[in-house]
């Protein structure tokens, strides 16, 4: 079976899940933590080399304060939980803004934790414009020089993006690393994650003809 | 009905269509011309404001010569056909390379043709790295300054991307303008285009909740 080297995770639908379960919207985020750990464990067992979670974006921070607090706390908690695993962990996002949680500053330099292992990236207060905005080059068409000028330069090309919650869009997720990614959409909301979702996505990916434009 | 302002078209599957129809691969491209005109006419009637066709990419030019000639000729022919319509036409791509067809050079400056009308963009010898490579700015997070530094700066944000041929990926299509695009995938190959494909995509789009991250 052909496995993706790098999987991008867009864990969408927390608020819609909360509403469906008669909770206020912001209560949905905390229910995304256990799914995140389950998914990580499954990927680790399968030998996936790199995993990137879409935490929250600079656009998301324009939402009501109570929601912003809730998703920020959930991201801090998620990173803390993952930091107890054997991973090479990196948090990527705009640390110049007040919206970046201070508790995650130590993780903005890649850290080998435990016995190392999977490359694990977590996007926190990430914005595509922030990611592209550091580039300082003139009329290059060299991919490596463009990639190395990204704020997210330490995140590899993404092979497979899995999005929960039914929407079929990137929502600004790593535009450069995603140019050739295959997308798999799961209609269930992220807090309803099941191992079967990942397995279905991987089976589908196995049947894709990866050409990279050639 | 909520219509997209700007639709991106990825007309994939020409070679697979040719093989299915017992033709050699390169013979498939010319069968994409009539679908392209039909789609344009439908969009014009619906009042779509902007349309971008994915012609060929710098990656595609690495394919066998016979295929490269065939898709280049098909693109030249498509642009010539579209130039007879009432459109504001622009061809976007890397003209510094030999792979760019000289016949299309006059169209690399936007031209109002006939009585003007829909903004129509055609990507020819386009590469995402070429598009991003001109940027010259330092640590900006201003979206407008990033967009205005793109080689494709005259192409607007894409609301809906429709891809034929079943693959669920962007293949380098306008990474910045696509950050919030909704994707609709049609399993049929592009030469098998039917009006019904577009209608289904638009009905689906109408039901999407466009949040732009908010």
PDB file of C-alpha atoms in Angstrom, chain B:
ATOM      1  CA  UNK B   1     -29.278  31.663  -6.298  1.00  0.00           C
ATOM      2  CA  UNK B   2     -25.807  32.669  -5.101  1.00  0.00           C
ATOM      3  CA  UNK B   3     -23.428  32.550  -8.068  1.00  0.00           C
ATOM      4  CA  UNK B   4     -19.627  32.588  -7.850  1.00  0.00           C
ATOM      5  CA  UNK B   5     -18.014  35.759  -9.200  1.00  0.00           C
ATOM      6  CA  UNK B   6     -15.006  33.874 -10.449  1.00  0.00           C
ATOM      7  CA  UNK B   7     -14.821  30.245 -11.581  1.00  0.00           C
ATOM      8  CA  UNK B   8     -11.558  28.373 -12.136  1.00  0.00           C
ATOM      9  CA  UNK B   9     -11.660  25.536 -14.653  1.00  0.00           C
ATOM     10  CA  UNK B  10      -9.261  22.579 -14.514  1.00  0.00           C
ATOM     11  CA  UNK B  11     -10.069  20.679 -17.708  1.00  0.00           C
ATOM     12  CA  UNK B  12      -8.329  17.403 -16.893  1.00  0.00           C
ATOM     13  CA  UNK B  13      -8.624  13.949 -18.400  1.00  0.00           C
ATOM     14  CA  UNK B  14      -7.959  14.604 -22.102  1.00  0.00           C
ATOM     15  CA  UNK B  15      -5.337  11.859 -22.363  1.00  0.00           C
ATOM     16  CA  UNK B  16      -7.378   9.331 -20.418  1.00  0.00           C
ATOM     17  CA  UNK B  17     -10.363  10.174 -22.640  1.00  0.00           C
ATOM     18  CA  UNK B  18      -8.242   9.530 -25.749  1.00  0.00           C
ATOM     19  CA  UNK B  19      -7.092   6.152 -24.441  1.00  0.00           C
ATOM     20  CA  UNK B  20     -10.681   5.218 -23.563  1.00  0.00           C
ATOM     21  CA  UNK B  21     -11.643   6.102 -27.132  1.00  0.00           C
ATOM     22  CA  UNK B  22      -8.784   4.066 -28.627  1.00  0.00           C
ATOM     23  CA  UNK B  23      -6.818   7.124 -29.730  1.00  0.00           C
ATOM     24  CA  UNK B  24      -3.229   7.921 -28.871  1.00  0.00           C
ATOM     25  CA  UNK B  25      -2.955  10.150 -25.800  1.00  0.00           C
ATOM     26  CA  UNK B  26      -2.069  13.411 -27.531  1.00  0.00           C
ATOM     27  CA  UNK B  27      -5.182  13.200 -29.693  1.00  0.00           C
ATOM     28  CA  UNK B  28      -7.343  13.991 -26.687  1.00  0.00           C
ATOM     29  CA  UNK B  29      -6.536  17.689 -26.367  1.00  0.00           C
ATOM     30  CA  UNK B  30      -8.302  18.922 -29.495  1.00  0.00           C
ATOM     31  CA  UNK B  31     -11.514  17.367 -28.194  1.00  0.00           C
ATOM     32  CA  UNK B  32     -11.357  19.841 -25.326  1.00  0.00           C
ATOM     33  CA  UNK B  33     -11.948  22.859 -27.567  1.00  0.00           C
ATOM     34  CA  UNK B  34     -15.696  22.550 -28.106  1.00  0.00           C
ATOM     35  CA  UNK B  35     -16.304  21.890 -24.390  1.00  0.00           C
ATOM     36  CA  UNK B  36     -14.327  25.053 -23.593  1.00  0.00           C
ATOM     37  CA  UNK B  37     -16.503  27.161 -25.877  1.00  0.00           C
ATOM     38  CA  UNK B  38     -19.722  25.583 -24.595  1.00  0.00           C
ATOM     39  CA  UNK B  39     -18.717  26.245 -21.011  1.00  0.00           C
ATOM     40  CA  UNK B  40     -17.818  29.831 -21.834  1.00  0.00           C
ATOM     41  CA  UNK B  41     -21.185  30.441 -23.519  1.00  0.00           C
ATOM     42  CA  UNK B  42     -23.049  28.995 -20.544  1.00  0.00           C
ATOM     43  CA  UNK B  43     -21.115  31.129 -18.074  1.00  0.00           C
ATOM     44  CA  UNK B  44     -21.685  34.203 -20.216  1.00  0.00           C
ATOM     45  CA  UNK B  45     -25.433  33.555 -20.265  1.00  0.00           C
ATOM     46  CA  UNK B  46     -25.447  33.094 -16.488  1.00  0.00           C
ATOM     47  CA  UNK B  47     -23.624  36.382 -15.983  1.00  0.00           C
ATOM     48  CA  UNK B  48     -20.449  34.910 -14.431  1.00  0.00           C
ATOM     49  CA  UNK B  49     -18.039  37.843 -14.086  1.00  0.00           C
ATOM     50  CA  UNK B  50     -14.694  36.067 -14.367  1.00  0.00           C
ATOM     51  CA  UNK B  51     -13.496  32.725 -15.691  1.00  0.00           C
ATOM     52  CA  UNK B  52      -9.993  31.256 -15.608  1.00  0.00           C
ATOM     53  CA  UNK B  53      -8.979  28.231 -17.677  1.00  0.00           C
ATOM     54  CA  UNK B  54      -5.999  26.109 -16.690  1.00  0.00           C
ATOM     55  CA  UNK B  55      -4.253  25.661 -20.034  1.00  0.00           C
ATOM     56  CA  UNK B  56      -0.883  24.036 -19.382  1.00  0.00           C
ATOM     57  CA  UNK B  57       1.841  24.335 -16.776  1.00  0.00           C
ATOM     58  CA  UNK B  58       5.609  24.484 -16.794  1.00  0.00           C
ATOM     59  CA  UNK B  59       5.465  20.977 -15.249  1.00  0.00           C
ATOM     60  CA  UNK B  60       3.309  19.702 -18.110  1.00  0.00           C
ATOM     61  CA  UNK B  61       5.970  20.740 -20.629  1.00  0.00           C
ATOM     62  CA  UNK B  62       8.178  17.894 -19.367  1.00  0.00           C
ATOM     63  CA  UNK B  63       5.830  15.423 -21.063  1.00  0.00           C
ATOM     64  CA  UNK B  64       6.713  13.763 -24.412  1.00  0.00           C
ATOM     65  CA  UNK B  65       7.157  16.218 -27.295  1.00  0.00           C
ATOM     66  CA  UNK B  66       4.178  14.944 -29.244  1.00  0.00           C
ATOM     67  CA  UNK B  67       1.913  15.646 -26.275  1.00  0.00           C
ATOM     68  CA  UNK B  68       3.472  19.019 -25.604  1.00  0.00           C
ATOM     69  CA  UNK B  69       2.880  20.080 -29.202  1.00  0.00           C
ATOM     70  CA  UNK B  70      -0.713  18.894 -29.047  1.00  0.00           C
ATOM     71  CA  UNK B  71      -1.674  20.683 -25.823  1.00  0.00           C
ATOM     72  CA  UNK B  72       0.166  23.849 -26.864  1.00  0.00           C
ATOM     73  CA  UNK B  73      -1.708  23.923 -30.194  1.00  0.00           C
ATOM     74  CA  UNK B  74      -5.001  23.303 -28.433  1.00  0.00           C
ATOM     75  CA  UNK B  75      -4.349  26.241 -26.092  1.00  0.00           C
ATOM     76  CA  UNK B  76      -3.422  28.554 -28.954  1.00  0.00           C
ATOM     77  CA  UNK B  77      -6.585  27.521 -30.772  1.00  0.00           C
ATOM     78  CA  UNK B  78      -8.727  27.962 -27.640  1.00  0.00           C
ATOM     79  CA  UNK B  79      -7.440  31.487 -27.033  1.00  0.00           C
ATOM     80  CA  UNK B  80      -8.025  32.376 -30.690  1.00  0.00           C
ATOM     81  CA  UNK B  81     -11.599  31.089 -30.504  1.00  0.00           C
ATOM     82  CA  UNK B  82     -12.285  32.958 -27.276  1.00  0.00           C
ATOM     83  CA  UNK B  83     -10.742  36.139 -28.673  1.00  0.00           C
ATOM     84  CA  UNK B  84     -13.676  36.347 -31.101  1.00  0.00           C
ATOM     85  CA  UNK B  85     -16.090  36.727 -28.187  1.00  0.00           C
ATOM     86  CA  UNK B  86     -17.032  39.805 -26.163  1.00  0.00           C
ATOM     87  CA  UNK B  87     -14.448  39.395 -23.425  1.00  0.00           C
ATOM     88  CA  UNK B  88     -11.711  41.080 -21.495  1.00  0.00           C
ATOM     89  CA  UNK B  89      -9.016  38.534 -22.301  1.00  0.00           C
ATOM     90  CA  UNK B  90      -5.679  37.884 -20.620  1.00  0.00           C
ATOM     91  CA  UNK B  91      -3.140  35.089 -21.041  1.00  0.00           C
ATOM     92  CA  UNK B  92      -0.963  34.546 -17.970  1.00  0.00           C
ATOM     93  CA  UNK B  93       2.229  32.489 -18.000  1.00  0.00           C
ATOM     94  CA  UNK B  94       5.986  32.485 -18.179  1.00  0.00           C
ATOM     95  CA  UNK B  95       6.849  34.196 -21.471  1.00  0.00           C
ATOM     96  CA  UNK B  96      10.599  34.061 -20.757  1.00  0.00           C
ATOM     97  CA  UNK B  97      10.622  30.388 -21.641  1.00  0.00           C
ATOM     98  CA  UNK B  98      10.661  28.786 -25.104  1.00  0.00           C
ATOM     99  CA  UNK B  99       7.655  26.754 -24.065  1.00  0.00           C
ATOM    100  CA  UNK B 100       5.433  29.809 -24.265  1.00  0.00           C
ATOM    101  CA  UNK B 101       3.739  29.873 -27.697  1.00  0.00           C
ATOM    102  CA  UNK B 102       4.705  33.078 -29.539  1.00  0.00           C
ATOM    103  CA  UNK B 103       1.241  33.321 -31.108  1.00  0.00           C
ATOM    104  CA  UNK B 104      -0.162  34.144 -27.678  1.00  0.00           C
ATOM    105  CA  UNK B 105       2.268  36.941 -26.779  1.00  0.00           C
ATOM    106  CA  UNK B 106      -0.186  39.680 -27.884  1.00  0.00           C
ATOM    107  CA  UNK B 107      -2.674  38.418 -25.307  1.00  0.00           C
ATOM    108  CA  UNK B 108      -0.360  38.764 -22.320  1.00  0.00           C
ATOM    109  CA  UNK B 109      -1.632  42.318 -21.926  1.00  0.00           C
ATOM    110  CA  UNK B 110      -5.342  42.387 -21.084  1.00  0.00           C
ATOM    111  CA  UNK B 111      -7.440  43.219 -24.114  1.00  0.00           C
ATOM    112  CA  UNK B 112     -11.072  44.259 -24.328  1.00  0.00           C
ATOM    113  CA  UNK B 113     -12.419  42.409 -27.335  1.00  0.00           C
ATOM    114  CA  UNK B 114     -15.748  42.894 -29.080  1.00  0.00           C
ATOM    115  CA  UNK B 115     -17.975  44.770 -26.691  1.00  0.00           C
ATOM    116  CA  UNK B 116     -15.878  43.625 -23.704  1.00  0.00           C
ATOM    117  CA  UNK B 117     -17.724  41.702 -21.013  1.00  0.00           C
ATOM    118  CA  UNK B 118     -16.572  38.766 -18.946  1.00  0.00           C
ATOM    119  CA  UNK B 119     -13.042  38.812 -17.539  1.00  0.00           C
ATOM    120  CA  UNK B 120     -11.492  35.748 -19.143  1.00  0.00           C
ATOM    121  CA  UNK B 121      -8.075  34.437 -18.099  1.00  0.00           C
ATOM    122  CA  UNK B 122      -6.130  31.621 -19.668  1.00  0.00           C
ATOM    123  CA  UNK B 123      -3.085  30.123 -17.943  1.00  0.00           C
ATOM    124  CA  UNK B 124      -0.425  29.130 -20.473  1.00  0.00           C
ATOM    125  CA  UNK B 125       2.998  27.831 -19.438  1.00  0.00           C
ATOM    126  CA  UNK B 126       1.988  28.777 -15.921  1.00  0.00           C
ATOM    127  CA  UNK B 127       3.941  27.676 -12.858  1.00  0.00           C
ATOM    128  CA  UNK B 128       3.104  28.395  -9.239  1.00  0.00           C
ATOM    129  CA  UNK B 129       6.785  29.118  -8.562  1.00  0.00           C
ATOM    130  CA  UNK B 130       6.871  31.529 -11.495  1.00  0.00           C
ATOM    131  CA  UNK B 131       3.747  33.194 -10.146  1.00  0.00           C
ATOM    132  CA  UNK B 132       5.167  33.657  -6.642  1.00  0.00           C
ATOM    133  CA  UNK B 133       8.735  34.308  -7.734  1.00  0.00           C
ATOM    134  CA  UNK B 134       8.462  37.988  -8.521  1.00  0.00           C
ATOM    135  CA  UNK B 135       7.501  38.997  -5.009  1.00  0.00           C
ATOM    136  CA  UNK B 136       9.784  41.607  -3.519  1.00  0.00           C
ATOM    137  CA  UNK B 137       8.653  42.585  -0.096  1.00  0.00           C
ATOM    138  CA  UNK B 138       9.888  42.196   3.376  1.00  0.00           C
ATOM    139  CA  UNK B 139       7.906  40.801   6.278  1.00  0.00           C
ATOM    140  CA  UNK B 140       4.579  42.081   5.106  1.00  0.00           C
ATOM    141  CA  UNK B 141       1.354  40.466   6.204  1.00  0.00           C
ATOM    142  CA  UNK B 142      -0.637  42.752   3.977  1.00  0.00           C
ATOM    143  CA  UNK B 143      -2.692  40.620   1.599  1.00  0.00           C
ATOM    144  CA  UNK B 144      -2.997  43.345  -0.998  1.00  0.00           C
ATOM    145  CA  UNK B 145       0.737  43.856  -1.239  1.00  0.00           C
ATOM    146  CA  UNK B 146       1.298  40.105  -1.601  1.00  0.00           C
ATOM    147  CA  UNK B 147      -1.405  39.762  -4.253  1.00  0.00           C
ATOM    148  CA  UNK B 148      -0.157  42.792  -6.182  1.00  0.00           C
ATOM    149  CA  UNK B 149       3.337  41.281  -6.315  1.00  0.00           C
ATOM    150  CA  UNK B 150       2.121  38.085  -8.012  1.00  0.00           C
ATOM    151  CA  UNK B 151       2.728  37.586 -11.700  1.00  0.00           C
ATOM    152  CA  UNK B 152      -0.988  36.754 -11.818  1.00  0.00           C
ATOM    153  CA  UNK B 153      -1.987  39.920  -9.938  1.00  0.00           C
ATOM    154  CA  UNK B 154      -4.665  40.749 -12.500  1.00  0.00           C
ATOM    155  CA  UNK B 155      -6.555  37.533 -11.696  1.00  0.00           C
ATOM    156  CA  UNK B 156      -9.054  37.843  -8.832  1.00  0.00           C
ATOM    157  CA  UNK B 157      -9.727  35.539  -5.907  1.00  0.00           C
ATOM    158  CA  UNK B 158     -11.342  32.336  -7.202  1.00  0.00           C
ATOM    159  CA  UNK B 159     -14.686  31.410  -5.606  1.00  0.00           C
ATOM    160  CA  UNK B 160     -15.293  28.035  -7.205  1.00  0.00           C
ATOM    161  CA  UNK B 161     -12.859  25.634  -8.864  1.00  0.00           C
ATOM    162  CA  UNK B 162     -14.326  22.893 -11.037  1.00  0.00           C
ATOM    163  CA  UNK B 163     -12.037  20.039 -11.999  1.00  0.00           C
ATOM    164  CA  UNK B 164     -12.873  17.344 -14.517  1.00  0.00           C
ATOM    165  CA  UNK B 165     -11.296  13.895 -14.598  1.00  0.00           C
ATOM    166  CA  UNK B 166     -11.856  12.873 -10.963  1.00  0.00           C
ATOM    167  CA  UNK B 167      -8.610  14.025  -9.382  1.00  0.00           C
ATOM    168  CA  UNK B 168      -8.957  16.008  -6.187  1.00  0.00           C
ATOM    169  CA  UNK B 169      -6.021  18.352  -6.251  1.00  0.00           C
ATOM    170  CA  UNK B 170      -5.078  21.841  -7.416  1.00  0.00           C
ATOM    171  CA  UNK B 171      -1.971  20.824  -9.402  1.00  0.00           C
ATOM    172  CA  UNK B 172      -0.455  24.253  -8.791  1.00  0.00           C
ATOM    173  CA  UNK B 173      -3.496  26.259  -9.943  1.00  0.00           C
ATOM    174  CA  UNK B 174      -3.199  29.859  -8.636  1.00  0.00           C
ATOM    175  CA  UNK B 175      -2.212  28.995  -5.049  1.00  0.00           C
ATOM    176  CA  UNK B 176      -2.862  32.470  -3.655  1.00  0.00           C
ATOM    177  CA  UNK B 177      -6.179  33.142  -5.389  1.00  0.00           C
ATOM    178  CA  UNK B 178      -7.356  29.657  -4.345  1.00  0.00           C
ATOM    179  CA  UNK B 179      -6.820  29.917  -0.591  1.00  0.00           C
ATOM    180  CA  UNK B 180     -10.583  30.121   0.045  1.00  0.00           C
ATOM    181  CA  UNK B 181     -11.937  28.514  -3.141  1.00  0.00           C
ATOM    182  CA  UNK B 182     -14.536  25.785  -2.977  1.00  0.00           C
ATOM    183  CA  UNK B 183     -13.634  22.695  -5.040  1.00  0.00           C
ATOM    184  CA  UNK B 184     -16.067  20.699  -7.104  1.00  0.00           C
ATOM    185  CA  UNK B 185     -14.856  17.520  -8.757  1.00  0.00           C
ATOM    186  CA  UNK B 186     -16.447  15.895 -11.795  1.00  0.00           C
ATOM    187  CA  UNK B 187     -15.450  12.330 -12.519  1.00  0.00           C
ATOM    188  CA  UNK B 188     -16.107  12.555 -16.271  1.00  0.00           C
ATOM    189  CA  UNK B 189     -13.168  13.493 -18.469  1.00  0.00           C
ATOM    190  CA  UNK B 190     -13.086  17.035 -19.840  1.00  0.00           C
ATOM    191  CA  UNK B 191     -13.892  16.122 -23.481  1.00  0.00           C
ATOM    192  CA  UNK B 192     -17.123  14.573 -22.125  1.00  0.00           C
ATOM    193  CA  UNK B 193     -18.227  17.959 -20.746  1.00  0.00           C
ATOM    194  CA  UNK B 194     -21.980  18.421 -20.383  1.00  0.00           C
ATOM    195  CA  UNK B 195     -23.902  21.571 -19.394  1.00  0.00           C
ATOM    196  CA  UNK B 196     -25.268  19.524 -16.520  1.00  0.00           C
ATOM    197  CA  UNK B 197     -21.762  19.370 -14.967  1.00  0.00           C
ATOM    198  CA  UNK B 198     -21.653  23.146 -14.593  1.00  0.00           C
ATOM    199  CA  UNK B 199     -25.232  23.310 -13.327  1.00  0.00           C
ATOM    200  CA  UNK B 200     -24.516  20.663 -10.667  1.00  0.00           C
ATOM    201  CA  UNK B 201     -21.387  22.515  -9.555  1.00  0.00           C
ATOM    202  CA  UNK B 202     -23.304  25.785  -9.275  1.00  0.00           C
ATOM    203  CA  UNK B 203     -26.148  24.182  -7.329  1.00  0.00           C
ATOM    204  CA  UNK B 204     -23.609  22.679  -4.945  1.00  0.00           C
ATOM    205  CA  UNK B 205     -21.832  26.038  -4.591  1.00  0.00           C
ATOM    206  CA  UNK B 206     -25.146  27.704  -3.807  1.00  0.00           C
ATOM    207  CA  UNK B 207     -25.438  25.493  -0.715  1.00  0.00           C
ATOM    208  CA  UNK B 208     -21.959  26.223   0.608  1.00  0.00           C
ATOM    209  CA  UNK B 209     -21.551  28.450   3.619  1.00  0.00           C
ATOM    210  CA  UNK B 210     -18.834  30.902   2.607  1.00  0.00           C
ATOM    211  CA  UNK B 211     -17.135  32.141   5.776  1.00  0.00           C
ATOM    212  CA  UNK B 212     -13.636  33.157   4.625  1.00  0.00           C
ATOM    213  CA  UNK B 213     -12.387  31.892   7.994  1.00  0.00           C
ATOM    214  CA  UNK B 214     -14.722  34.107  10.071  1.00  0.00           C
TER     215      UNK B 214
END
